[in-house]
Amino acid sequence: MELQAVLMAAGGGSRMMDLTYNTPKPLLPVGNKPLIWYPLNLLERVGFEEVIVITTKEVQKMISTDPKVKLDVKMKLDLVCIQEDADMGTADALRHIQQKVKTDVLVVSCDLITDAALHEVVDLFRAHNATLSMLMSKAHEFTETVPGQKGKKKTGEQRDFVGVDDTGKRLLFMANEADLDEGVVIRKSIMRKHPRMHIKTGLVDAHLYCLKKSVVDFLADNKSISSIRGELVPYLVRKQFSKSTNSPKVIDETHQNLKKNDKIQISSRDEELLHLTQERSCWNDHRGDMSDAYHGGRLRCYVHIMDEGICYRVNTLAAYIEANRLAPKLFDEPAVHPSAVVSERCLIGADSIIGASCQISDKTSIKRSTIGVSTTVREKVKVTNSIIMHGVTIEEGCNIQGSVICSNAVIGRGADIKYCLVGSHSTAREHNSKIAPEKRLTECHRAEVNITYHYKSITYNNCHKVSK
Amino acid sequence: MKRESIVPAACAAVTYTVLCHPHHHTVFIVLTDGPGNKDDITRSKNEGKELSKEEKQRLRKQKKQQKKQKERKNEKSETEKEKTPVSLLPPPRPVATQKAPSALPAPASAPIPVPASAPFHSSPAPSPADKPAKSKAELKAERRARQETDRAAKQPGSSSSGIKTKVPLSELNPVVKRLPEHVQVDDPAVVKRLAKKLERQQIPLRSDYGYKVSLFSHLHQYSRKAPLTQQLSIPSTVIHPSIVRLGLQYSQGIVAGSNARSVALLHAFKQVIRDYTTPPNEELSRDLVNKLKPYISFLNQCRPLSASMGNAIKYIKKEISNIPSQCKEEEAKTKLLTCIDRYIEEKIVLAAKAISKYAIEKISDGDVILVYGCSSLVNNILCEAFEKSRKFRVIVVDSRPRLEGREALRRLVQRGISCTYVLISALSYILPEVSKVFLGAHALLANGYVMSRVGTSQIALVARTFNVPVLVCCETYKFCEKVQTDSFVSNELDDPDDLMVTRKGKTQLENWQDVSSLGLLNLVYDVTPPDFVDLVITDLGMIPCTSVPVVLRVKNLDQ
């Protein structure tokens, strides 16, 4: 076995609470498939036969019981539950399964939707005997209007600064805006070894990492690190240039001094032979100074930056909407599920997906939208640019545009919903469901109305209006 | 252009049978050319082709019958049989390898015309099982007998010609080795056969660049664009991870140079052997060899194997098949691992030490030594000489596209050796001040030619005109049975895109493929004729180029 896949699916989706209030993030429907299906499918496509899925009890229960959450993967899933309230980070989770880790690991986040060629990342890991290799992608501009958000998307995201060498593969530097006091500080030890460094911003970390087994072992000994992205990766990147990891003496030291566990052991079997190979090989990873290949370093981090292709992390509402828009391109399945009952006298755009056992009535028009499983759409309804989740009922004459309607919501007759987020199990009744019709035309106010019901009750007749 | 590569008659086979499966030994030999089996192999494509139709049909029939028999006998051998590629030869002919040992292998003498009536069947044909048990004296007697029959056969045969001579020829020397696949990429049948073989082994086929330089259309045009791993599953199941890693390192040039590639290969094989467990009802000696075969094909797809790697593989295969069947698995594995370690130690590390010991004698104070490219062995010699406080200066000659000389320069300067760096175009300018030329080698061929990084022969030629002694340093494990007199027949074509240069953000030749009249050729090796080489320094001492076959023969007898 070369690599073990670990899927992190215990995250709560704290940046899109409106959506994840009722449905856990891994099971949010994207293109009528649970979000977790996408990374699983990615792993299955490249040939994994077994995946360790770290998740919560809730998700596990839903996967095993809920028919709507059909994962449809042939791989063997090894579900490992962690406690939700324990506030475990990704590194904690990895530490939790240390016993199961027998080889190097490929860690994937459950919210990754990508068509990246994984072998690029793994090949960097293989060819350079790297400690870490990861996937990054150019950040996408989300063009769709996000319901419930005022004006343009706020740039609340902290920027990442990523330094790579001339080849664009070796990861030299990594810093987040949040951690910086005044400007970027680059240590002299890096600059001495890599006088030319390209610092890039506007990259998205796909949260896909190849890690050596020794890193997992290192985590087990170092309880202070709790997050892979936040702490472990920057630590590894930094350690590439520290003297202590690179001198062979220290490796011996750690052998003797087992208490001193805060160092990563990178030594492998037949180290001498590898060294002999490197010594005889007329290859060098850099030019311009007198040092050997890799500057004699043993810890190496690599990054593959995707130039083109789809790579989204569905961790915000905007990304969720974008992912839904792109989802049909990612798999070859009929847009209209065979079990759906679709009237002949309705209009369904080619870029829409209709889920299983849906009922679509006459004179309805659906464009650029996703309709979830067992949803009922009555006559004369117009749905554009929207995401309708499972079990929603839309009464006659509704007009839904640019909205997200969560599971089991009921939209009353004649409702006119634009750029709204309707929470699950909520009901928008006919007499008061014309949501801010007066503001429909003004561009700047279109996202102001936000109905969010999170209660499992349909007795709430009135829409809760949040308006400015 | 001459396309046959002929391997001369070297000596009688002594240990070949160890490799053989009792049911299809000959097939095995023909293709694997097992360790120690340095017998006379006359490979010529033409000969294979010119078998008459009836002959071919007859062979086919025989083969079919054999197959059927085997199927009846047991299934196991059947599956193995499938793995061995089809040969033109009828399996039950162990006579094949018994050939008259000619004193010195002269390539031209290899195809000996013999009439069909040659009494080769009557010659002693020992069964493979009892062969290793034979004493040297017995073998000698056998050889003599064969020599005589051969001689008798030769005399009437010299007058006959045409097809008539060709048919029996293949019977006398049934080890008509097919031309290796990598030098007949222009033949669709061969390519198809290779593709089939790889498919059976579940190894991806290297994609072709889709462009050919006319004279080199028979060679595979390598392309770095589509890595083979693209077609493999990511936790690689068919191929051992260490082999996948190694293949990547070969194709990306991270592990480059004959020695480095051999060490890395042996290192990977060690890991394979460690992780190996014999399946039930299988024998380690047979199963492990079969397991290595797809791995070797994979590595060959990543980059054509070097001669040194070929020898290392032969050695390992021999060691594996030497393991007695009653040997316990763990014991066998430890034995193999120590064998590999010993091979590295003896053939590479200690050989390098011995060579530098000899070579240092040739370096005197005040010498100006010219080196070309980056040979790990030459670097090693120079560093050792420097440590022994010889006073000399080095001129590093380099050439595009790899510019490996820069790495040599770095290594030498790092040690404190005074160096000059020039490109190969300045060779004739720099040579008047040179007192010795030290060259590394990829392989030493049986006709004394030196196969090395492209440009080496040019250096040797210019050095000869300036009367500067040319010394080639080469470990004996790089000695090779092959015979080649030009760089066309068998060579490696690297990615032509490597020839493009980017300067100041502008890439010349970027769209070179659009220009139909333009071709880029990135040749990797060339061969230097022995006339330009004054001395070869090997771990056995300093020898002239022409002694390569002698060394090969001595090595065979040792094994």
GROMACS .gro file of N, CA and C in nm, chain A residues 1-4 46-49 104 106 117-120 122-130 212 269-271 273-274 276-284 286-287 289-294, chain B residues 227 229-230 232-237 241 244-245 248-249 252-257 259-260 263-264 266-267 270-271 274-275 341 344 348-349 352 374 376 380 404 406-407 410-411 413-414 475:
model
  276
    1MET      N    1   0.086  -0.120   0.000
    1MET     CA    2   0.000   0.000   0.000
    1MET      C    3   0.088   0.124   0.000
    2GLU      N    4   0.056   0.213  -0.087
    2GLU     CA    5   0.141   0.329  -0.101
    2GLU      C    6   0.087   0.448  -0.021
    3LEU      N    7  -0.040   0.472  -0.037
    3LEU     CA    8  -0.100   0.589   0.026
    3LEU      C    9  -0.233   0.549   0.088
    4GLN      N   10  -0.263   0.607   0.201
    4GLN     CA   11  -0.394   0.586   0.259
    4GLN      C   12  -0.470   0.717   0.248
   46VAL      N   13  -0.928   0.801  -0.900
   46VAL     CA   14  -0.785   0.779  -0.917
   46VAL      C   15  -0.741   0.642  -0.869
   47GLY      N   16  -0.831   0.567  -0.807
   47GLY     CA   17  -0.796   0.428  -0.779
   47GLY      C   18  -0.789   0.389  -0.633
   48PHE      N   19  -0.834   0.473  -0.544
   48PHE     CA   20  -0.834   0.432  -0.404
   48PHE      C   21  -0.944   0.328  -0.383
   49GLU      N   22  -0.915   0.234  -0.297
   49GLU     CA   23  -1.014   0.131  -0.269
   49GLU      C   24  -1.069   0.141  -0.128
  104ASP      N   25   0.212   0.647   0.417
  104ASP     CA   26   0.191   0.789   0.395
  104ASP      C   27   0.042   0.814   0.372
  106LEU      N   28  -0.292   1.063   0.233
  106LEU     CA   29  -0.346   1.169   0.150
  106LEU      C   30  -0.469   1.221   0.223
  117ALA      N   31  -0.589   1.690  -1.160
  117ALA     CA   32  -0.519   1.564  -1.182
  117ALA      C   33  -0.437   1.534  -1.057
  118LEU      N   34  -0.489   1.446  -0.977
  118LEU     CA   35  -0.425   1.420  -0.847
  118LEU      C   36  -0.283   1.368  -0.863
  119HIS      N   37  -0.256   1.303  -0.975
  119HIS     CA   38  -0.124   1.243  -0.988
  119HIS      C   39  -0.014   1.349  -0.989
  120GLU      N   40  -0.050   1.472  -1.025
  120GLU     CA   41   0.050   1.579  -1.023
  120GLU      C   42   0.099   1.602  -0.880
  122VAL      N   43   0.069   1.390  -0.627
  122VAL     CA   44   0.132   1.269  -0.573
  122VAL      C   45   0.270   1.248  -0.636
  123ASP      N   46   0.282   1.284  -0.764
  123ASP     CA   47   0.412   1.266  -0.829
  123ASP      C   48   0.519   1.355  -0.768
  124LEU      N   49   0.481   1.475  -0.729
  124LEU     CA   50   0.577   1.562  -0.661
  124LEU      C   51   0.622   1.494  -0.532
  125PHE      N   52   0.524   1.438  -0.465
  125PHE     CA   53   0.550   1.370  -0.339
  125PHE      C   54   0.643   1.251  -0.361
  126ARG      N   55   0.617   1.178  -0.468
  126ARG     CA   56   0.696   1.059  -0.495
  126ARG      C   57   0.836   1.095  -0.542
  127ALA      N   58   0.842   1.176  -0.646
  127ALA     CA   59   0.970   1.199  -0.713
  127ALA      C   60   1.071   1.264  -0.621
  128HIS      N   61   1.025   1.357  -0.539
  128HIS     CA   62   1.120   1.430  -0.456
  128HIS      C   63   1.128   1.375  -0.315
  129ASN      N   64   1.060   1.264  -0.292
  129ASN     CA   65   1.060   1.206  -0.159
  129ASN      C   66   1.020   1.312  -0.057
  130ALA      N   67   0.915   1.383  -0.089
  130ALA     CA   68   0.878   1.500  -0.011
  130ALA      C   69   0.812   1.461   0.120
  212LYS      N   70   0.388   1.249   0.478
  212LYS     CA   71   0.464   1.129   0.513
  212LYS      C   72   0.411   1.072   0.645
  269ARG      N   73   1.472   0.379   0.579
  269ARG     CA   74   1.563   0.266   0.564
  269ARG      C   75   1.653   0.288   0.443
  270ASP      N   76   1.767   0.229   0.448
  270ASP     CA   77   1.862   0.239   0.337
  270ASP      C   78   1.898   0.383   0.307
  271GLU      N   79   1.905   0.461   0.409
  271GLU     CA   80   1.941   0.601   0.391
  271GLU      C   81   2.074   0.613   0.315
  273LEU      N   82   2.201   0.417   0.091
  273LEU     CA   83   2.187   0.393  -0.052
  273LEU      C   84   2.127   0.514  -0.123
  274LEU      N   85   2.026   0.573  -0.057
  274LEU     CA   86   1.965   0.692  -0.115
  274LEU      C   87   2.070   0.801  -0.128
  276LEU      N   88   2.387   0.758  -0.155
  276LEU     CA   89   2.481   0.718  -0.261
  276LEU      C   90   2.423   0.753  -0.398
  277THR      N   91   2.293   0.729  -0.413
  277THR     CA   92   2.228   0.761  -0.539
  277THR      C   93   2.237   0.910  -0.567
  278GLN      N   94   2.205   0.987  -0.464
  278GLN     CA   95   2.204   1.131  -0.482
  278GLN      C   96   2.345   1.182  -0.514
  279GLU      N   97   2.441   1.117  -0.451
  279GLU     CA   98   2.579   1.158  -0.471
  279GLU      C   99   2.624   1.130  -0.615
  280ARG      N  100   2.578   1.018  -0.668
  280ARG     CA  101   2.621   0.979  -0.802
  280ARG      C  102   2.539   1.047  -0.911
  281SER      N  103   2.422   1.090  -0.877
  281SER     CA  104   2.335   1.146  -0.979
  281SER      C  105   2.380   1.287  -1.015
  282CYS      N  106   2.379   1.316  -1.144
  282CYS     CA  107   2.426   1.448  -1.186
  282CYS      C  108   2.309   1.545  -1.196
  283TRP      N  109   2.224   1.541  -1.099
  283TRP     CA  110   2.108   1.629  -1.100
  283TRP      C  111   2.115   1.722  -0.980
  284ASN      N  112   2.067   1.842  -0.998
  284ASN     CA  113   2.058   1.933  -0.886
  284ASN      C  114   1.931   2.014  -0.899
  286HIS      N  115   1.885   2.313  -0.800
  286HIS     CA  116   1.906   2.458  -0.809
  286HIS      C  117   2.044   2.486  -0.867
  287ARG      N  118   2.064   2.611  -0.900
  287ARG     CA  119   2.195   2.650  -0.950
  287ARG      C  120   2.238   2.776  -0.876
  289ASP      N  121   2.481   2.817  -0.637
  289ASP     CA  122   2.564   2.813  -0.517
  289ASP      C  123   2.635   2.678  -0.510
  290MET      N  124   2.701   2.657  -0.401
  290MET     CA  125   2.791   2.542  -0.392
  290MET      C  126   2.727   2.423  -0.323
  291SER      N  127   2.601   2.434  -0.287
  291SER     CA  128   2.547   2.325  -0.205
  291SER      C  129   2.486   2.215  -0.292
  292ASP      N  130   2.471   2.101  -0.229
  292ASP     CA  131   2.419   1.983  -0.298
  292ASP      C  132   2.271   2.000  -0.331
  293ALA      N  133   2.220   1.899  -0.398
  293ALA     CA  134   2.079   1.901  -0.431
  293ALA      C  135   1.996   1.915  -0.305
  294TYR      N  136   1.889   1.993  -0.313
  294TYR     CA  137   1.799   2.024  -0.201
  294TYR      C  138   1.874   2.093  -0.088
  695PRO      N  139   0.318   1.213  -1.815
  695PRO     CA  140   0.386   1.114  -1.732
  695PRO      C  141   0.305   0.985  -1.724
  697THR      N  142   0.250   0.801  -1.480
  697THR     CA  143   0.170   0.785  -1.359
  697THR      C  144   0.025   0.831  -1.381
  698GLN      N  145   0.006   0.911  -1.485
  698GLN     CA  146  -0.128   0.956  -1.518
  698GLN      C  147  -0.220   0.836  -1.540
  700LEU      N  148  -0.178   0.538  -1.410
  700LEU     CA  149  -0.175   0.441  -1.301
  700LEU      C  150  -0.274   0.484  -1.193
  701SER      N  151  -0.320   0.388  -1.118
  701SER     CA  152  -0.402   0.425  -1.004
  701SER      C  153  -0.308   0.487  -0.900
  702ILE      N  154  -0.364   0.573  -0.815
  702ILE     CA  155  -0.271   0.648  -0.729
  702ILE      C  156  -0.212   0.567  -0.615
  703PRO      N  157  -0.288   0.497  -0.535
  703PRO     CA  158  -0.210   0.408  -0.451
  703PRO      C  159  -0.173   0.290  -0.543
  704SER      N  160  -0.055   0.294  -0.599
  704SER     CA  161  -0.026   0.202  -0.708
  704SER      C  162  -0.032   0.059  -0.657
  705THR      N  163  -0.113  -0.020  -0.720
  705THR     CA  164  -0.135  -0.157  -0.674
  705THR      C  165  -0.058  -0.257  -0.758
  709PRO      N  166   0.532   0.071  -0.500
  709PRO     CA  167   0.551   0.216  -0.489
  709PRO      C  168   0.695   0.261  -0.512
  712VAL      N  169   0.752   0.286  -0.875
  712VAL     CA  170   0.686   0.403  -0.935
  712VAL      C  171   0.769   0.527  -0.909
  713ARG      N  172   0.813   0.539  -0.786
  713ARG     CA  173   0.896   0.653  -0.748
  713ARG      C  174   1.022   0.658  -0.835
  716LEU      N  175   0.960   0.764  -1.190
  716LEU     CA  176   0.943   0.908  -1.199
  716LEU      C  177   1.076   0.979  -1.193
  717GLN      N  178   1.160   0.931  -1.103
  717GLN     CA  179   1.290   0.997  -1.088
  717GLN      C  180   1.376   0.977  -1.212
  720GLN      N  181   1.219   1.210  -1.490
  720GLN     CA  182   1.239   1.354  -1.467
  720GLN      C  183   1.387   1.389  -1.456
  721GLY      N  184   1.471   1.288  -1.461
  721GLY     CA  185   1.614   1.316  -1.457
  721GLY      C  186   1.668   1.344  -1.318
  722ILE      N  187   1.588   1.316  -1.216
  722ILE     CA  188   1.636   1.338  -1.080
  722ILE      C  189   1.745   1.236  -1.048
  723VAL      N  190   1.724   1.115  -1.095
  723VAL     CA  191   1.829   1.015  -1.086
  723VAL      C  192   1.883   0.997  -1.227
  724ALA      N  193   2.001   1.050  -1.251
  724ALA     CA  194   2.060   1.041  -1.384
  724ALA      C  195   2.204   0.997  -1.371
  725GLY      N  196   2.253   0.936  -1.473
  725GLY     CA  197   2.389   0.883  -1.468
  725GLY      C  198   2.383   0.734  -1.440
  727ASN      N  199   2.567   0.512  -1.291
  727ASN     CA  200   2.587   0.459  -1.156
  727ASN      C  201   2.471   0.490  -1.066
  728ALA      N  202   2.427   0.614  -1.068
  728ALA     CA  203   2.316   0.653  -0.982
  728ALA      C  204   2.194   0.570  -1.015
  731VAL      N  205   2.234   0.215  -0.871
  731VAL     CA  206   2.220   0.210  -0.725
  731VAL      C  207   2.074   0.227  -0.688
  732ALA      N  208   2.009   0.324  -0.752
  732ALA     CA  209   1.869   0.349  -0.720
  732ALA      C  210   1.783   0.228  -0.754
  734LEU      N  211   1.878  -0.087  -0.758
  734LEU     CA  212   1.900  -0.193  -0.660
  734LEU      C  213   1.834  -0.159  -0.527
  735HIS      N  214   1.836  -0.032  -0.495
  735HIS     CA  215   1.769   0.013  -0.373
  735HIS      C  216   1.620  -0.016  -0.380
  738LYS      N  217   1.550  -0.378  -0.347
  738LYS     CA  218   1.560  -0.422  -0.208
  738LYS      C  219   1.426  -0.404  -0.138
  739GLN      N  220   1.365  -0.290  -0.165
  739GLN     CA  221   1.235  -0.265  -0.101
  739GLN      C  222   1.130  -0.363  -0.152
  742ARG      N  223   1.188  -0.690   0.018
  742ARG     CA  224   1.145  -0.685   0.158
  742ARG      C  225   0.994  -0.702   0.171
  743ASP      N  226   0.922  -0.638   0.081
  743ASP     CA  227   0.776  -0.643   0.089
  743ASP      C  228   0.717  -0.766   0.023
  809ASP      N  229   2.334  -0.583  -0.161
  809ASP     CA  230   2.429  -0.494  -0.094
  809ASP      C  231   2.571  -0.522  -0.140
  812ILE      N  232   2.634  -0.381  -0.488
  812ILE     CA  233   2.660  -0.237  -0.486
  812ILE      C  234   2.800  -0.210  -0.433
  816ILE      N  235   3.020  -0.128  -0.756
  816ILE     CA  236   3.010   0.017  -0.774
  816ILE      C  237   3.104   0.091  -0.680
  817VAL      N  238   3.090   0.067  -0.551
  817VAL     CA  239   3.168   0.146  -0.455
  817VAL      C  240   3.316   0.107  -0.458
  820ALA      N  241   3.481   0.178  -0.789
  820ALA     CA  242   3.518   0.318  -0.804
  820ALA      C  243   3.649   0.347  -0.731
  842CYS      N  244   2.913   1.526  -1.669
  842CYS     CA  245   2.921   1.496  -1.526
  842CYS      C  246   2.925   1.346  -1.507
  844SER      N  247   3.009   1.058  -1.252
  844SER     CA  248   3.030   1.044  -1.108
  844SER      C  249   3.166   0.980  -1.081
  848ASN      N  250   3.480   1.152  -0.889
  848ASN     CA  251   3.533   1.081  -0.774
  848ASN      C  252   3.686   1.070  -0.783
  872GLU      N  253   2.512   1.930  -1.789
  872GLU     CA  254   2.548   1.855  -1.669
  872GLU      C  255   2.685   1.897  -1.617
  874ARG      N  256   2.787   2.171  -1.546
  874ARG     CA  257   2.777   2.268  -1.437
  874ARG      C  258   2.776   2.198  -1.301
  875GLU      N  259   2.709   2.084  -1.299
  875GLU     CA  260   2.704   2.008  -1.174
  875GLU      C  261   2.843   1.953  -1.142
  878ARG      N  262   3.045   2.236  -1.014
  878ARG     CA  263   3.010   2.268  -0.876
  878ARG      C  264   3.078   2.171  -0.779
  879ARG      N  265   3.072   2.044  -0.814
  879ARG     CA  266   3.127   1.943  -0.723
  879ARG      C  267   3.279   1.957  -0.711
  881VAL      N  268   3.464   2.234  -0.778
  881VAL     CA  269   3.501   2.361  -0.717
  881VAL      C  270   3.475   2.356  -0.566
  882GLN      N  271   3.369   2.288  -0.530
  882GLN     CA  272   3.336   2.273  -0.389
  882GLN      C  273   3.452   2.210  -0.312
  943GLU      N  274   3.359   0.112  -1.485
  943GLU     CA  275   3.354  -0.008  -1.402
  943GLU      C  276   3.323  -0.127  -1.492
   0.00000   0.00000   0.00000
